[in-house]
CSV table of C-alpha atoms in Angstrom, one decimal:
chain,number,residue,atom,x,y,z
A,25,UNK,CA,-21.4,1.6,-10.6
A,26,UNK,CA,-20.3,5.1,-11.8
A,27,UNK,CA,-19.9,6.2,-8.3
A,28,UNK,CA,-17.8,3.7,-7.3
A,29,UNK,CA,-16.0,4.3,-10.3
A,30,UNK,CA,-15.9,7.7,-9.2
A,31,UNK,CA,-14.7,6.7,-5.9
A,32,UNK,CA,-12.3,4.6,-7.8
A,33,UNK,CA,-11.0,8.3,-9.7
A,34,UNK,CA,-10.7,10.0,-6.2
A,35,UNK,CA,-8.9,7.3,-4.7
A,36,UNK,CA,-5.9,7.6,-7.3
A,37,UNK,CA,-6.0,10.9,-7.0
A,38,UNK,CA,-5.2,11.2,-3.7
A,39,UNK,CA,-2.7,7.9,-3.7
A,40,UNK,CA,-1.1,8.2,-6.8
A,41,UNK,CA,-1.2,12.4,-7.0
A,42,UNK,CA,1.5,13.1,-9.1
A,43,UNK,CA,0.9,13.1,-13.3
A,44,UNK,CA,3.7,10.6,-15.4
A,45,UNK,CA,6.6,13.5,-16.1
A,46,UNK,CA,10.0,12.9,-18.1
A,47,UNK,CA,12.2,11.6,-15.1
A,48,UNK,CA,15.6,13.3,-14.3
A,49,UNK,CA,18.7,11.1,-14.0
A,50,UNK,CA,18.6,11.5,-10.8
A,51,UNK,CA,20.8,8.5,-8.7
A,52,UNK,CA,20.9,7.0,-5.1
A,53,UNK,CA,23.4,4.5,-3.7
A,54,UNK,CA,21.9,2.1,-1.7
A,55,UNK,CA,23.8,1.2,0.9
A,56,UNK,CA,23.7,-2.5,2.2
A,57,UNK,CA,21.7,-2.9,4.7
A,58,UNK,CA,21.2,-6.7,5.9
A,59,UNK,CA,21.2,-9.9,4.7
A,60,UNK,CA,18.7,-12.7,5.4
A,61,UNK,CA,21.1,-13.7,8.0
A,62,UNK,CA,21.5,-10.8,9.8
A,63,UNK,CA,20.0,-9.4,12.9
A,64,UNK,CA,16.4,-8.6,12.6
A,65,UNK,CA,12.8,-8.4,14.5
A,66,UNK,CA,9.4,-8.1,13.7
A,67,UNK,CA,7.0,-5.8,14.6
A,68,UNK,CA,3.3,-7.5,15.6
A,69,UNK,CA,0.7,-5.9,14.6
A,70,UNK,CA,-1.6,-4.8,18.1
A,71,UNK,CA,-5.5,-5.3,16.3
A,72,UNK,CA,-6.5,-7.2,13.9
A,73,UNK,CA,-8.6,-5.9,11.1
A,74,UNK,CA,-8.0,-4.6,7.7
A,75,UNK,CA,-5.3,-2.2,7.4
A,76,UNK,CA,-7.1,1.2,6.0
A,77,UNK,CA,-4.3,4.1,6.2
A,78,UNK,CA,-0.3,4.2,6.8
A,79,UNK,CA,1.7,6.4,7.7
A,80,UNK,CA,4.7,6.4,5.8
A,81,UNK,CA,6.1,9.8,6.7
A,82,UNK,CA,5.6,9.0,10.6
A,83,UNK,CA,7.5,5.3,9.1
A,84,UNK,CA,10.1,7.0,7.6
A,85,UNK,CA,10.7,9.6,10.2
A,86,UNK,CA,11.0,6.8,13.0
A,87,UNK,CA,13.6,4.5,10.4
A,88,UNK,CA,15.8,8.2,9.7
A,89,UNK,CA,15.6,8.9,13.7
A,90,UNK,CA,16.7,5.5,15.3
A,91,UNK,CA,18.8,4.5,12.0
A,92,UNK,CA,17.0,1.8,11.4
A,93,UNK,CA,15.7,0.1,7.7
A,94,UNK,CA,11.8,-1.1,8.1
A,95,UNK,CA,10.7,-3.5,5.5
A,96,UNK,CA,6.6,-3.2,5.8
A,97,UNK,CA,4.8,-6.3,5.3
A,98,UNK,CA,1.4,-4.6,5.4
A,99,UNK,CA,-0.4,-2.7,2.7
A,100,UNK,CA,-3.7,-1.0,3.0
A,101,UNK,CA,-6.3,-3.3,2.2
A,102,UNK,CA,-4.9,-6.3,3.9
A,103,UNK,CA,-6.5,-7.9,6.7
A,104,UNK,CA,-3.6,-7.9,9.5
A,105,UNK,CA,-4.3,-10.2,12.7
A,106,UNK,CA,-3.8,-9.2,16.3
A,107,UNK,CA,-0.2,-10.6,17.0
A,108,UNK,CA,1.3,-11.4,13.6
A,109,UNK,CA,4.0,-9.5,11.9
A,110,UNK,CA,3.8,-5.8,10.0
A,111,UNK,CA,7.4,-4.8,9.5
A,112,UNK,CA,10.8,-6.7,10.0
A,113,UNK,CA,13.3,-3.8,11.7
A,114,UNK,CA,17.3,-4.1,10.3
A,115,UNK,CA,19.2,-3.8,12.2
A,116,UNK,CA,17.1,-5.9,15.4
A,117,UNK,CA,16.0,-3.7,18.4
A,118,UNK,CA,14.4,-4.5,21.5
A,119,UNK,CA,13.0,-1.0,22.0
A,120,UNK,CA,9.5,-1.4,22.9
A,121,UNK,CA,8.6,2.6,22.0
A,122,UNK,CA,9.6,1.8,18.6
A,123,UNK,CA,7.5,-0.9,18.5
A,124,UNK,CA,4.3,1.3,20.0
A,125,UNK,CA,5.4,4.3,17.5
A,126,UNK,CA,5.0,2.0,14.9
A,127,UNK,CA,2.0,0.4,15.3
A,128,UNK,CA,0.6,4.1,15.5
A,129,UNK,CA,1.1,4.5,12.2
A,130,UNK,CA,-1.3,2.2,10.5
A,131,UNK,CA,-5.0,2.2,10.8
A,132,UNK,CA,-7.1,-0.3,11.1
A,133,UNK,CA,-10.9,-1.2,10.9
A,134,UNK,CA,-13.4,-3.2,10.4
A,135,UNK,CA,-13.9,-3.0,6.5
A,136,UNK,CA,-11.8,-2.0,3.5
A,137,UNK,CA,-11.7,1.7,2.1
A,138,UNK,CA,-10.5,3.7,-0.6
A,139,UNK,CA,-8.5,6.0,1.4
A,140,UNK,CA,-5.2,4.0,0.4
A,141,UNK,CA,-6.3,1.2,-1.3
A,142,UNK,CA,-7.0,1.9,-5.0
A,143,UNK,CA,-7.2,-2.0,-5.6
A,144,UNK,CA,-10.5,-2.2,-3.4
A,145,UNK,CA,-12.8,0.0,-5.9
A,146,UNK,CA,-11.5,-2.1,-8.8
A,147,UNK,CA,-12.5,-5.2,-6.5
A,148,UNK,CA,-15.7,-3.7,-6.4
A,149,UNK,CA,-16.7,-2.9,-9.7
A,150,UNK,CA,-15.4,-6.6,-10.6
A,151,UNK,CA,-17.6,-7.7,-7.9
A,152,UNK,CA,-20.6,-6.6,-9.6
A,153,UNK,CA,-19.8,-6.9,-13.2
A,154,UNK,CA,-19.4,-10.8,-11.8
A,155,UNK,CA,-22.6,-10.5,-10.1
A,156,UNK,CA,-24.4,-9.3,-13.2
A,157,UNK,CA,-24.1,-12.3,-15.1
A,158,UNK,CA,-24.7,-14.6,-12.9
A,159,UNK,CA,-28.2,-17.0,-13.7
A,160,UNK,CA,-30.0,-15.1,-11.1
A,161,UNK,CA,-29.5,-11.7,-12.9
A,162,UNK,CA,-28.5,-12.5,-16.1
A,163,UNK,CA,-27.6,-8.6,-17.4
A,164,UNK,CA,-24.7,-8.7,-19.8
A,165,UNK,CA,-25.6,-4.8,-20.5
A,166,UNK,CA,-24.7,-4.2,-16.8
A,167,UNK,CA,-21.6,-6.0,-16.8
A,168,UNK,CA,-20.4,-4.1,-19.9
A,169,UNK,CA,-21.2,-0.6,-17.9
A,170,UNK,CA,-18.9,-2.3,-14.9
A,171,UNK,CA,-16.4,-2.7,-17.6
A,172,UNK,CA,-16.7,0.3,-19.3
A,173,UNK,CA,-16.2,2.2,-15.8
A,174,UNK,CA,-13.5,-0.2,-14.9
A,175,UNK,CA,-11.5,0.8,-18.1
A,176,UNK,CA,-11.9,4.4,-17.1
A,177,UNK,CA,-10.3,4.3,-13.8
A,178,UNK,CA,-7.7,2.3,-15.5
A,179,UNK,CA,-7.0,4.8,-18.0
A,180,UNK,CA,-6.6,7.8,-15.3
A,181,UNK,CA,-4.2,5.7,-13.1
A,182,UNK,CA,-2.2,4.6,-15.9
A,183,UNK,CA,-1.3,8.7,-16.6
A,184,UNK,CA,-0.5,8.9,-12.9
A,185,UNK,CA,3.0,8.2,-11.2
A,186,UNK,CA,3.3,5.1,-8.8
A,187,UNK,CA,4.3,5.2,-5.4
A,188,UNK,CA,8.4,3.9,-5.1
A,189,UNK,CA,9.5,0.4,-3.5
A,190,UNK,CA,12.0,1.7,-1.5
A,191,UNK,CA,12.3,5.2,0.5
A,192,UNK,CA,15.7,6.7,1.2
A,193,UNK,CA,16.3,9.3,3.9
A,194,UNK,CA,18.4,12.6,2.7
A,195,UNK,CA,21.6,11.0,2.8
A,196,UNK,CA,20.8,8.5,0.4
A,197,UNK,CA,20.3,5.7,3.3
A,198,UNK,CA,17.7,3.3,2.5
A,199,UNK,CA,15.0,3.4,5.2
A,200,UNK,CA,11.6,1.6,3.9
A,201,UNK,CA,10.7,-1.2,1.8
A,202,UNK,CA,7.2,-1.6,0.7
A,203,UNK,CA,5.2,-3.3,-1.7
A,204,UNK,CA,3.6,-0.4,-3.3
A,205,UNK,CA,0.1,-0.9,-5.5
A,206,UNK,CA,1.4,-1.2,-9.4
A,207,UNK,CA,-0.5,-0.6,-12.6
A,208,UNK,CA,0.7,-4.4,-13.0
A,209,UNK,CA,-1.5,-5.1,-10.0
A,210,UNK,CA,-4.6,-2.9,-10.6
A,211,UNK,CA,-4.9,-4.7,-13.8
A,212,UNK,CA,-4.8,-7.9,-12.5
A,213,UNK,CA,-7.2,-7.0,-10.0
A,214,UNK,CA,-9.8,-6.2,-13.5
């Protein structure tokens, strides 16, 4: 359990590196960028399998260079299936090396990992706190180690900064949507 939860630590502080600071006023303009009616395409994912590591630099650099706004419908530690979509394109483009660059940018594999995927360590130390007390094992003094360790990771992520929702290229254009992992979620996941 401890190393998991210190798998758990490690994991955050490679995904969420950045400590909570005072933020700046800082503002973008987002400019509009579609509607659900206008032109768009999918992106289909090439292998199926759980979606370890993306690259959302390699994303954003490919949205900024073909002037395109990717919304992606992946995050890592989904299971994506061969065929089925990973990102919607704005505006719709039937460039196939778009498609291929894409698809190069997330990982996938047989199993989840904590390289991106925070969410899977809390999963785990869940998973055994709930196998602890069932009839078979019966330790409530486990479980409460599982939750001690659980509220410890908790307590380092909620000093960290969280990834943003949207990602904007230097002239303010919005370029990525994602559904970044929220404190919100991690404690659901507990």
């Amino acid at each position: 359990v401890a190393k998991v939860s210190k798998g758990v630590n490690a994991a955050s502080n490679q995904d969420l590196p950045d400590e909570v600071k005072a933020s700046s006023s800082i503002s973008i303009t987002e400019h509009t960028f579609h509607d659900e009616s206008s032109a768009h395409k999918f992106v289909m994912a090439s292998i199926s399998g759980y979606l370890q590591v993306r690259d959302d630099n390699a994303l954003l650099t490919i949205a900024k260079q073909n002037k395109i706004v990717l919304q992606l419908l992946s995050e890592p530690g989904d299971f994506v299936v061969k065929e089925t979509p990973i990102v919607k394109i704005w505006p719709q483009t039937g460039n196939k090396k778009i498609d291929k660059k894409i698809n190069a940018a997330f990982i996938t594999g047989i199993q989840r990992t904590l390289v991106q995927d925070v969410t899977f360590g809390i999963n785990e130390l869940v998973e055994v706190a709930v196998r602890t007390l069932s009839p078979a094992i019966n330790d409530p003094f486990a479980a409460i180690t599982c939750l001690h360790w659980i509220g410890s990771a908790l307590c380092q992520i909620c000093s960290r900064t969280f990834p943003k929702s949207k990602l904007y290229d230097e002239h303010g254009a919005l370029r990525i949507i994602r559904r970044p992992v929220t404190f919100t979620s991690l404690a659901d996941a507990s």
